[in-house]
mmCIF file of C-alpha atoms and ligand atoms in Angstrom:
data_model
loop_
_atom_site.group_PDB
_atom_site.id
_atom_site.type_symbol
_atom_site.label_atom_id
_atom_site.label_comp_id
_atom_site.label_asym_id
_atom_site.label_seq_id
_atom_site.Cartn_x
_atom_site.Cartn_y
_atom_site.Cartn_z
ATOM 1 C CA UNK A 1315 91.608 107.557 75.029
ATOM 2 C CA UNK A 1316 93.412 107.378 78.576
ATOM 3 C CA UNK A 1317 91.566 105.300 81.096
ATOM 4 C CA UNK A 1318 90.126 106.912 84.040
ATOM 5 C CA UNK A 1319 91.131 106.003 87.151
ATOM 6 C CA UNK A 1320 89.227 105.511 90.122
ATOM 7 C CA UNK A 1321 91.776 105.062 93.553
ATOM 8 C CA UNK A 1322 89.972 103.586 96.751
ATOM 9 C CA UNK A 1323 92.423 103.434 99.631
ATOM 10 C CA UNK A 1324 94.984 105.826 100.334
ATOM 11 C CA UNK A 1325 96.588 104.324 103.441
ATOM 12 C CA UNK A 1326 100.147 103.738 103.987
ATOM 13 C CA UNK A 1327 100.806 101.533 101.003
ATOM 14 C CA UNK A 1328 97.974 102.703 98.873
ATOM 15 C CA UNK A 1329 99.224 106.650 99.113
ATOM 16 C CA UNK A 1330 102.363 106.181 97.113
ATOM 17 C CA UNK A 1331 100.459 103.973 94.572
ATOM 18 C CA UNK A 1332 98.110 106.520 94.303
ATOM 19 C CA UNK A 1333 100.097 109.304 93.522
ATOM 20 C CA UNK A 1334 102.144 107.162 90.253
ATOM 21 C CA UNK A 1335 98.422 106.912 89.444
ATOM 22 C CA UNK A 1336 97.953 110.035 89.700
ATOM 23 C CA UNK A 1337 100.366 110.912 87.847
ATOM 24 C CA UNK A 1338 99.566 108.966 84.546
ATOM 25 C CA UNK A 1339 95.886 108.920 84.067
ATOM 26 C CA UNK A 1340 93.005 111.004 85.169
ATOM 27 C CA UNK A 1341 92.200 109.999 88.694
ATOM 28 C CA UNK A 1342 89.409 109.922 91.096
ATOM 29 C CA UNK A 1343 90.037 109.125 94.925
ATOM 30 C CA UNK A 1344 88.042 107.962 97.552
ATOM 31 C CA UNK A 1345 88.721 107.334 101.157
ATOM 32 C CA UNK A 1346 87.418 106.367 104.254
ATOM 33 C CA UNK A 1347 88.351 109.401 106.247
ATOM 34 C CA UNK A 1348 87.556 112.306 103.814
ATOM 35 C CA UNK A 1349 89.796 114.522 104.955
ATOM 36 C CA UNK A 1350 92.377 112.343 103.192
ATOM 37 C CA UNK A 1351 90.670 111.995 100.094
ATOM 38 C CA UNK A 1352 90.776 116.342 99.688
ATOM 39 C CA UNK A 1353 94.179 116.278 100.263
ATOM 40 C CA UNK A 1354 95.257 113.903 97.941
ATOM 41 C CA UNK A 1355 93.585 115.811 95.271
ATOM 42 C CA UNK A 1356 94.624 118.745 95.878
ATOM 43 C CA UNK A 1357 97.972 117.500 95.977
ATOM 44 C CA UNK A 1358 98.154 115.798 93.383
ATOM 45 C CA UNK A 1359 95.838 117.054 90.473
ATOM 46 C CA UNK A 1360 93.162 114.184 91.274
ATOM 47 C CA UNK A 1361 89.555 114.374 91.370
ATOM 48 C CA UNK A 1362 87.849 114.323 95.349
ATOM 49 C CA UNK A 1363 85.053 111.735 94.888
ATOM 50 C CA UNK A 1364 82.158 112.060 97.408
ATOM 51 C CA UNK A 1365 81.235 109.386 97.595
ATOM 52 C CA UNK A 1366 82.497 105.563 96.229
ATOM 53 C CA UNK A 1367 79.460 105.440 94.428
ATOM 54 C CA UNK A 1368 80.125 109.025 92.444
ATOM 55 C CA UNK A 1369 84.099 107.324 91.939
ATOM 56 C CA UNK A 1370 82.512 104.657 90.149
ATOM 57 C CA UNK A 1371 80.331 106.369 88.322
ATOM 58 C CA UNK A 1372 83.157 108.339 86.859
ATOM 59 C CA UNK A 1373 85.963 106.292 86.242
ATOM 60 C CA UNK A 1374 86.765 103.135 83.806
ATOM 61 C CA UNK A 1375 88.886 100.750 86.053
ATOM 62 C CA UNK A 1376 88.522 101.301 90.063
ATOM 63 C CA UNK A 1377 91.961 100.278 92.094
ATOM 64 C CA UNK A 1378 91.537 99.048 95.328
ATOM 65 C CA UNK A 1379 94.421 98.849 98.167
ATOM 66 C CA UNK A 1380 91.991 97.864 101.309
ATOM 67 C CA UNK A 1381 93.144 96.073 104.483
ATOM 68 C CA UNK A 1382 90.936 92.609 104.063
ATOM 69 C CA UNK A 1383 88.838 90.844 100.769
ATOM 70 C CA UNK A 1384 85.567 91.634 103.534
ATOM 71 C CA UNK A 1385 86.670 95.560 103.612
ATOM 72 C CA UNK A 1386 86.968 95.227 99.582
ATOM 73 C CA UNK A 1387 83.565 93.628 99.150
ATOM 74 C CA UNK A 1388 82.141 96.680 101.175
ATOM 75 C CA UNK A 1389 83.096 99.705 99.026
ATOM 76 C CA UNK A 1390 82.350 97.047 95.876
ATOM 77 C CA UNK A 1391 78.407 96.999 97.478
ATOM 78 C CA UNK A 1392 79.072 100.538 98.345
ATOM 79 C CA UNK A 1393 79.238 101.573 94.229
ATOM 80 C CA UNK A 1394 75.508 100.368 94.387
ATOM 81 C CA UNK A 1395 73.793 101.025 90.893
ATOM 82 C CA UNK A 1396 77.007 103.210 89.668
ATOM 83 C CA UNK A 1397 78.346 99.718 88.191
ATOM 84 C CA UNK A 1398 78.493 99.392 84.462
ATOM 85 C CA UNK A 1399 79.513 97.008 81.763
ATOM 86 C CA UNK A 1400 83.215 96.957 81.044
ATOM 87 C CA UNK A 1401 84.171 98.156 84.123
ATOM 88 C CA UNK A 1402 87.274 96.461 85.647
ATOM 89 C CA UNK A 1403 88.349 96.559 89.716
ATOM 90 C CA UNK A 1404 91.924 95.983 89.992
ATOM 91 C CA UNK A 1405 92.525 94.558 93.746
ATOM 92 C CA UNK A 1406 95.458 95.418 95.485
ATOM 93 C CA UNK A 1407 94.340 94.651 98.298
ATOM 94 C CA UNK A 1408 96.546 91.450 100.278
ATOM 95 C CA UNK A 1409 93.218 89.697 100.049
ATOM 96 C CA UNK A 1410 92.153 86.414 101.044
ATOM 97 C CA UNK A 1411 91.403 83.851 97.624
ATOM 98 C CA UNK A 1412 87.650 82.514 99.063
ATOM 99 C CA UNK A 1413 86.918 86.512 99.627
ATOM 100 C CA UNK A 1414 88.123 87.472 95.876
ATOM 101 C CA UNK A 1415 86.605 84.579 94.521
ATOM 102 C CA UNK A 1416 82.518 86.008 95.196
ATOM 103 C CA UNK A 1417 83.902 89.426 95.061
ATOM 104 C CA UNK A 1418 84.846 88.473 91.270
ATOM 105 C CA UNK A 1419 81.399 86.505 91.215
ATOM 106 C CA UNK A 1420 80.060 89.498 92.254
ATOM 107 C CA UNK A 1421 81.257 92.182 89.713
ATOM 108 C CA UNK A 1422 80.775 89.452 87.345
ATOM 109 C CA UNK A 1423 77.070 89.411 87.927
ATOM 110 C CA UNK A 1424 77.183 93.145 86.823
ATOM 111 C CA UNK A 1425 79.467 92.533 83.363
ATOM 112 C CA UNK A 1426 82.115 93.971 85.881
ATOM 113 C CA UNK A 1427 85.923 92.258 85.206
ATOM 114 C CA UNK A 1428 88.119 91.724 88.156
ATOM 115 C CA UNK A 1429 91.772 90.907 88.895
ATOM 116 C CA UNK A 1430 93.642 91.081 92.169
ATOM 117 C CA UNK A 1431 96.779 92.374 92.120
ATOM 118 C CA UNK A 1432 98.385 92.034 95.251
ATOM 119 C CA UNK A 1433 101.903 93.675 96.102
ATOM 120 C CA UNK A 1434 105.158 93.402 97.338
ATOM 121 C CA UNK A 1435 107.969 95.552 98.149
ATOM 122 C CA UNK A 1436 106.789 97.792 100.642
ATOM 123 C CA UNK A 1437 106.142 101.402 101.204
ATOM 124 C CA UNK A 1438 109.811 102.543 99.796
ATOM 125 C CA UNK A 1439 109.179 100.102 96.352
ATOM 126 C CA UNK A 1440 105.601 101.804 96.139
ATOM 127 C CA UNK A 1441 107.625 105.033 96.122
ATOM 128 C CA UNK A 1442 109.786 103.838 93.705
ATOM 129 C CA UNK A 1443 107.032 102.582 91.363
ATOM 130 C CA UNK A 1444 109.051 99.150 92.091
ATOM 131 C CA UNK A 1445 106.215 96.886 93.252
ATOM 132 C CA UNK A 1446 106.001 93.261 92.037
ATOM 133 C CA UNK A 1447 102.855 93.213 91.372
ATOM 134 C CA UNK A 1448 100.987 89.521 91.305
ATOM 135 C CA UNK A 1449 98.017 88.822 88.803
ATOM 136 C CA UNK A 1450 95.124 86.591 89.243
ATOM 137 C CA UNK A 1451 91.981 86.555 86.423
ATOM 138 C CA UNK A 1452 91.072 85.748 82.799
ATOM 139 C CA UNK A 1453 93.978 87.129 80.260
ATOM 140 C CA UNK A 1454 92.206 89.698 78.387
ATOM 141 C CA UNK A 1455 91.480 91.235 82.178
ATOM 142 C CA UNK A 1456 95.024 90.897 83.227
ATOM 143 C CA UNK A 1457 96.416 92.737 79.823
ATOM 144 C CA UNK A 1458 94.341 95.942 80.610
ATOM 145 C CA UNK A 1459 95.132 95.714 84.392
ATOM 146 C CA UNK A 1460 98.580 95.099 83.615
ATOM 147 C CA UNK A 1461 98.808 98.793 81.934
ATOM 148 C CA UNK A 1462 96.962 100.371 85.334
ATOM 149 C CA UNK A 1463 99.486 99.092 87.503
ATOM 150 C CA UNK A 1464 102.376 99.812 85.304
ATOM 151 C CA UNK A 1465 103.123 103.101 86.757
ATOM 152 C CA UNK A 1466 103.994 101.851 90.282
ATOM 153 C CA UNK A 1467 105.182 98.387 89.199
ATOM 154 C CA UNK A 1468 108.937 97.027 88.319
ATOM 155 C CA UNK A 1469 107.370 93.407 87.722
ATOM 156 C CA UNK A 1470 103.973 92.559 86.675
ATOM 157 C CA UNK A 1471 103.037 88.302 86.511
ATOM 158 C CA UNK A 1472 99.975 86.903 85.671
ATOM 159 C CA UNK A 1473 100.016 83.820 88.206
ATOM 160 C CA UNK A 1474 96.552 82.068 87.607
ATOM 161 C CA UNK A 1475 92.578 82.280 87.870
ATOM 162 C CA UNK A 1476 91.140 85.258 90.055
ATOM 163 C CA UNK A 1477 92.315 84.347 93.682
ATOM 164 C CA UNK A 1478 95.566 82.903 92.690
ATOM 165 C CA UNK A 1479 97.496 86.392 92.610
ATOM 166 C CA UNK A 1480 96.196 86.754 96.631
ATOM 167 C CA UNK A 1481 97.117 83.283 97.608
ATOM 168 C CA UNK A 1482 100.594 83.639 96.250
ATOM 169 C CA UNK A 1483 100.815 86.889 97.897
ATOM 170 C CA UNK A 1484 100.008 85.416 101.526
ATOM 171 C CA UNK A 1485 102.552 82.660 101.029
ATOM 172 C CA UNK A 1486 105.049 85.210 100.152
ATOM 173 C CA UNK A 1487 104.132 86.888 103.560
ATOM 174 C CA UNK A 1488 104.246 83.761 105.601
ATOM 175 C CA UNK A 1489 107.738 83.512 104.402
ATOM 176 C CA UNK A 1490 108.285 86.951 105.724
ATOM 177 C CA UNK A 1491 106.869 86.497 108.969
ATOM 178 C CA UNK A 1492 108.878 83.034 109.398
ATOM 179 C CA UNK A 1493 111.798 84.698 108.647
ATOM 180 C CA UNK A 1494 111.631 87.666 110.892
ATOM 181 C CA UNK A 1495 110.398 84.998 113.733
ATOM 182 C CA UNK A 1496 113.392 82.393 113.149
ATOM 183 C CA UNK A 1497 116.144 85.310 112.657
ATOM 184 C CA UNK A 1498 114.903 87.070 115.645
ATOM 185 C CA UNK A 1499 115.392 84.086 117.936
ATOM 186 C CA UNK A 1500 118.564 82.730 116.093
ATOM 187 C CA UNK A 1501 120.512 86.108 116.344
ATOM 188 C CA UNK A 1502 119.174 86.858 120.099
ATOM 189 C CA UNK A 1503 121.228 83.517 121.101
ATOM 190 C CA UNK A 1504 123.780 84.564 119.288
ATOM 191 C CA UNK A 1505 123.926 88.129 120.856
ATOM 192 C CA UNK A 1506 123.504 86.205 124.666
ATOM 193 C CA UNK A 1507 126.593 83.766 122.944
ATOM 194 C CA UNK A 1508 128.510 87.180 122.826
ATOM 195 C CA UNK A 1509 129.228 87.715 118.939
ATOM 196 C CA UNK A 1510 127.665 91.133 118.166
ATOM 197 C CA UNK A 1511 124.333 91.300 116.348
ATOM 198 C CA UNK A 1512 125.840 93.299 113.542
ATOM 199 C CA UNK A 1513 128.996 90.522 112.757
ATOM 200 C CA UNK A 1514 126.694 88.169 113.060
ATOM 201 C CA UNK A 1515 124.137 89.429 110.075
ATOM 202 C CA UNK A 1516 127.665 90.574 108.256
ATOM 203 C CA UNK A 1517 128.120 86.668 108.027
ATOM 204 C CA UNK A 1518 124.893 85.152 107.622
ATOM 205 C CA UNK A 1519 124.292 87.752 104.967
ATOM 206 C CA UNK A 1520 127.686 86.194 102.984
ATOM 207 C CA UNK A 1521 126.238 82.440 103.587
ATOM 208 C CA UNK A 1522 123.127 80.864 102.527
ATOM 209 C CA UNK A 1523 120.687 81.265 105.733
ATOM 210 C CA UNK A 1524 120.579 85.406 103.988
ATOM 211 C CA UNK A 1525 117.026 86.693 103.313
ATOM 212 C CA UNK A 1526 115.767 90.241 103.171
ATOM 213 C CA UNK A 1527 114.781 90.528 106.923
ATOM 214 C CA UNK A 1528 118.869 89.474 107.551
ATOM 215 C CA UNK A 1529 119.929 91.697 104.497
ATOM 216 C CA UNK A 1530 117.697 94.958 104.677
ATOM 217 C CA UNK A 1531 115.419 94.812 107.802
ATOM 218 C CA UNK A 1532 117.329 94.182 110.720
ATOM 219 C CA UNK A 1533 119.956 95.897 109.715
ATOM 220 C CA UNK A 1534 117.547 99.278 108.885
ATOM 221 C CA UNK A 1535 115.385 98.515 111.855
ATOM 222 C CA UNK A 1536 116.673 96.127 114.493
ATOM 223 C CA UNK A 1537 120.366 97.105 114.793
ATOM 224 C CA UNK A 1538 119.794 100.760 114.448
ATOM 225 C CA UNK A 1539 116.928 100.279 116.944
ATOM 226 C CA UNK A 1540 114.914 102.798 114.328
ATOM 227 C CA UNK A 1541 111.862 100.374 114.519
ATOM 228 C CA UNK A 1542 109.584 102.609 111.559
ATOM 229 C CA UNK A 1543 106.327 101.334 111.529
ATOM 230 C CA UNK A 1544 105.306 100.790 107.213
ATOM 231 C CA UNK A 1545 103.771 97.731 107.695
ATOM 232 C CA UNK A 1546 101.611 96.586 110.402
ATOM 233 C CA UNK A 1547 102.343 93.267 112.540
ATOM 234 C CA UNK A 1548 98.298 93.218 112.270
ATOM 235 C CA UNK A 1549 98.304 93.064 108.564
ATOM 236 C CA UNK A 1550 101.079 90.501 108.378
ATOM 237 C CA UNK A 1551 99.380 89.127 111.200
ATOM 238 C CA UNK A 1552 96.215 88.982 108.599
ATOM 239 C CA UNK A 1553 98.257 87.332 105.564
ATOM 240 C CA UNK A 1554 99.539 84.581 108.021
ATOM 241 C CA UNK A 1555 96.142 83.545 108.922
ATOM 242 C CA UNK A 1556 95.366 83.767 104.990
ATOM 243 C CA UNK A 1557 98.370 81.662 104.543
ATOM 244 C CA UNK A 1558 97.446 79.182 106.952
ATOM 245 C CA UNK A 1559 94.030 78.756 105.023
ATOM 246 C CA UNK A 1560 95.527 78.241 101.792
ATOM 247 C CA UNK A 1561 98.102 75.281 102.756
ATOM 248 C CA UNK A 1562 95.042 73.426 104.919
ATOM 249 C CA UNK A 1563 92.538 74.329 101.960
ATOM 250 C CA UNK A 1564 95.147 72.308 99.922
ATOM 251 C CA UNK A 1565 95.816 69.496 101.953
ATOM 252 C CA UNK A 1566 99.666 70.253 102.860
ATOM 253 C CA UNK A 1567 101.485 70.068 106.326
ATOM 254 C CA UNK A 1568 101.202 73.361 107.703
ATOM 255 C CA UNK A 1569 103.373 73.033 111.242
ATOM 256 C CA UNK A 1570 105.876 75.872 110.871
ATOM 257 C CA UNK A 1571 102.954 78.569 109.404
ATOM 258 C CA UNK A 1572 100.517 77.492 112.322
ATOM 259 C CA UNK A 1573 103.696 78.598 114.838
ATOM 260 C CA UNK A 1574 104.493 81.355 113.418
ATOM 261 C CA UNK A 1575 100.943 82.557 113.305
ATOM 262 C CA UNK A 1576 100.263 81.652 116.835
ATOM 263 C CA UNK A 1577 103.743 83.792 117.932
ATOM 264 C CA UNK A 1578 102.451 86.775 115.844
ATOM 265 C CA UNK A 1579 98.960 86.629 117.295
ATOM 266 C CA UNK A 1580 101.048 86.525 120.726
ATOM 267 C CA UNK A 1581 103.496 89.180 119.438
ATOM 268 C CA UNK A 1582 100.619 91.341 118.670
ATOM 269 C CA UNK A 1583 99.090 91.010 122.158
ATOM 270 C CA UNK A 1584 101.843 92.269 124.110
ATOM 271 C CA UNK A 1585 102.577 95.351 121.805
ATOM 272 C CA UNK A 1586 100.481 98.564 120.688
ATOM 273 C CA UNK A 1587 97.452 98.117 117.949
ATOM 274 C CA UNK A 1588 100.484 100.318 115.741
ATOM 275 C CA UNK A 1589 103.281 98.219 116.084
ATOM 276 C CA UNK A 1590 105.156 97.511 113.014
ATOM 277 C CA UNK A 1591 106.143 93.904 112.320
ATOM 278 C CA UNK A 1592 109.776 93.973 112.423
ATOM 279 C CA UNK A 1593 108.928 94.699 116.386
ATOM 280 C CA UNK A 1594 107.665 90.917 116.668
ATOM 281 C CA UNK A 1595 111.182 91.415 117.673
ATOM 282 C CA UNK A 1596 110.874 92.840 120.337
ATOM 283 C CA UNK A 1597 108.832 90.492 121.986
ATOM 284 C CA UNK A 1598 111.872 87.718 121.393
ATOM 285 C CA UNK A 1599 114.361 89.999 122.744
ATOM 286 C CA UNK A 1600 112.533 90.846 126.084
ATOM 287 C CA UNK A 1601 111.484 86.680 126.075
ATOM 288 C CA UNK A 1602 115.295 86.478 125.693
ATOM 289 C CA UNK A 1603 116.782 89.268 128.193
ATOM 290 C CA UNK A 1604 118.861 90.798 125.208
ATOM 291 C CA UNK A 1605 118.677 93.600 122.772
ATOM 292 C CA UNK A 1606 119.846 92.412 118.766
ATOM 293 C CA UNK A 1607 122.444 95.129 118.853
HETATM 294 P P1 NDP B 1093 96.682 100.998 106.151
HETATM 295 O O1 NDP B 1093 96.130 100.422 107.403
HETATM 296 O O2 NDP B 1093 97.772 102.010 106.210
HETATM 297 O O3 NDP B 1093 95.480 101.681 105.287
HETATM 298 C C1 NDP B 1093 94.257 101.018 105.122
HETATM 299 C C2 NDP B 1093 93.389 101.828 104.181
HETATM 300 O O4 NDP B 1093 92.141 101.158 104.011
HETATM 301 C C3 NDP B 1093 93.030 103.228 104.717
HETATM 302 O O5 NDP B 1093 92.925 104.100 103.618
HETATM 303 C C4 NDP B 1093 91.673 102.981 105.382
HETATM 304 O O6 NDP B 1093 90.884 104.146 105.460
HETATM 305 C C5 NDP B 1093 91.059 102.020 104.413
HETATM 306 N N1 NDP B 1093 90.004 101.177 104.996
HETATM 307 C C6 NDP B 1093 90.131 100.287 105.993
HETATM 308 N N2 NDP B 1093 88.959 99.645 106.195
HETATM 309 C C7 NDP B 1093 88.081 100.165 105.299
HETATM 310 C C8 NDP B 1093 86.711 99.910 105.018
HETATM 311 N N3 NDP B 1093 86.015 98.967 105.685
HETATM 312 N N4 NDP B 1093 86.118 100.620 104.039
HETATM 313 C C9 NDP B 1093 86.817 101.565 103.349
HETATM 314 N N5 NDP B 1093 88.112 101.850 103.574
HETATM 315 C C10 NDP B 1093 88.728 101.152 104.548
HETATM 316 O O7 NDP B 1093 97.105 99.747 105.260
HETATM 317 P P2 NDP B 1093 98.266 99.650 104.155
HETATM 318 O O8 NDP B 1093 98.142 100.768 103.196
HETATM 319 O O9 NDP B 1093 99.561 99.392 104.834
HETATM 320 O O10 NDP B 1093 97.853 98.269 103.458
HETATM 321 C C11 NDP B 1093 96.786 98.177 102.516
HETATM 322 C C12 NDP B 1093 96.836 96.761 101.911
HETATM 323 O O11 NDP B 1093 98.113 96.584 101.263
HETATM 324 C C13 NDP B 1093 96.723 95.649 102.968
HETATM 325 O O12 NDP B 1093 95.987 94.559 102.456
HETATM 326 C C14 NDP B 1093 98.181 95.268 103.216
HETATM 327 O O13 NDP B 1093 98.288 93.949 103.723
HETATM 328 C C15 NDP B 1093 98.777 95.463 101.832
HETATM 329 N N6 NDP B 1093 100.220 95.716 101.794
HETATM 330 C C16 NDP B 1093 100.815 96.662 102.599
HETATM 331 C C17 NDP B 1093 102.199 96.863 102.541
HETATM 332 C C18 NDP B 1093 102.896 97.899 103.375
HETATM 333 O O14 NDP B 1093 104.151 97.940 103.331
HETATM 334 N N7 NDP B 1093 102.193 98.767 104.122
HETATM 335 C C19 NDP B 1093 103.038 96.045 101.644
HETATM 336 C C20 NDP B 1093 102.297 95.156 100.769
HETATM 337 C C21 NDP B 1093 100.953 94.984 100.876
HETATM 338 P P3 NDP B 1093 91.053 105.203 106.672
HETATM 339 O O15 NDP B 1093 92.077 106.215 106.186
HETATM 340 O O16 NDP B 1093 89.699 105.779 106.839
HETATM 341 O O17 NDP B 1093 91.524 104.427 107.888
#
């Protein structure tokens, strides 16, 4: 028999997930602001929970796409006494690995499995059902959440224990965020040097210093000056801080991620609680009197 679903976060990422969800196994939804959670369901066949409590009463395996591991532990204490044996929470969430850790403890005191399953490839992959999706738990749990995600994932890897899958996915962000930091202030002197923001990406993006902030982000965002806000400096913001914790937690160097989080915390101080974070850019170009054009 199918699992049911139960689908706790329908924000910009989580909404596309959602609906591939939706799409494959009976669903349940729950969000913060209700009015989102009716029209989800109605538009796409799911059931409006009332509450996260009634989701979990309902449903087999509960998804959850939530900004922070502290907002995840919330709805988890939110499902009260619904909680059963053999229930699994899928996390895809870009958690922090301390956070998962007691929120697996947690679930684990109520015969409750949990994996987090953090993703990459952004709103347009979650569209796609193209997500990498990163695993972190015991095997048996990682199988069965390995089928839930299938429907909005191109890869699926089980990476380690339960917190693994999150710390791997804030490293993976850091890189993001040092990229978009260390292109954005190489290509403004370039611009100021006089060699056109687009000839230079044609070049770096046909030598090695290419990454996909030269290859698809500035070019879709920066020299276009479209600037779409899918992903929130704030949440990158987030995963650089969770970054940070995991190389100090480990006893590595950490020099470049503690300046790059220190710019983004700046970054985010001079621009609107919305901002996307491509538009960390924006900060470099007015710092630097020149538009990457
Ligand atoms: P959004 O800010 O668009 O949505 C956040 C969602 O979480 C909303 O549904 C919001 O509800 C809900 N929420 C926030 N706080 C709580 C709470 N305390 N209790 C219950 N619900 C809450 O975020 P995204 O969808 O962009 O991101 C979700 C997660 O996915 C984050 O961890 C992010 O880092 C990660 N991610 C995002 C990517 C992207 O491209 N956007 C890419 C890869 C990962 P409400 O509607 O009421 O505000």
């Amino acid at each position: 028999m199918a699992e049911r679903v139960g689908f706790i976060g329908l924000g910009a990422i989580g909404t596309p997930m959602a609906v591939h969800i939706a799409e494959t196994f009976p669903t349940h939804v729950w969000n913060r602001t209700g009015t989102k959670t009716t029209a989800f369901a109605a538009a796409h066949g799911a059931t409006a929970a009332p509450s996260v409590a009634d989701l979990v009463g309902a449903v087999d395996v509960v998804v959850t796409c939530l900004p922070t591991s502290k907002d995840v532990r919330e709805v988890l204490e939110a499902g009260g006494a619904a909680w059963r044996e053999g229930q699994l929470v899928v996390d895809c969430t870009s958690g922090d690995p301390g956070g998962t850790r007691a929120n697996a403890a947690w679930l684990a005191d109520r015969s409750v499995g949990f994996v987090d399953a953090p993703v990459s490839g952004g709103t347009s992959g979650a569209e796609k059902g193209t997500l990498t999706v990163m695993l972190g738990g015991e095997a048996d749990h990682v199988e069965r959440a390995r089928t839930i995600v299938a429907p909005f994932a191109g890869k699926t890897v089980h990476v380690g224990p339960v917190g693994t899958g999150h710390a791997l996915k804030a490293v993976n962000n850091a890189l993001l965020a040092i990229n978009v930091i260390a292109a954005g202030e190489g290509l403004a002197a370039l611009v100021k040097l006089g060699v056109p923001g687009a000839r230079a990406v044609e070049v770096i993006n046909a030598s090695s210093g290419r990454s996909n902030v030269t290859e698809n982000l500035i070019p879709e965002r920066v020299l276009s000056r479209a600037w779409p806000r899918t992903f929130s400096l704030a949440l990158l913001d987030k995963d650089m801080g969770v970054a940070l914790a995991v190389l100090e937690d480990a006893g590595v160097p950490s020099e470049t991620y503690a300046a790059v989080k220190r710019m983004l915390e700046a970054a985010r101080g001079r621009l609107d609680a919305a901002a996307d974070h491509v538009e960390a850019m924006r900060v470099i170009e007015e710092d630097a009197g020149v538009e990457i054009r």
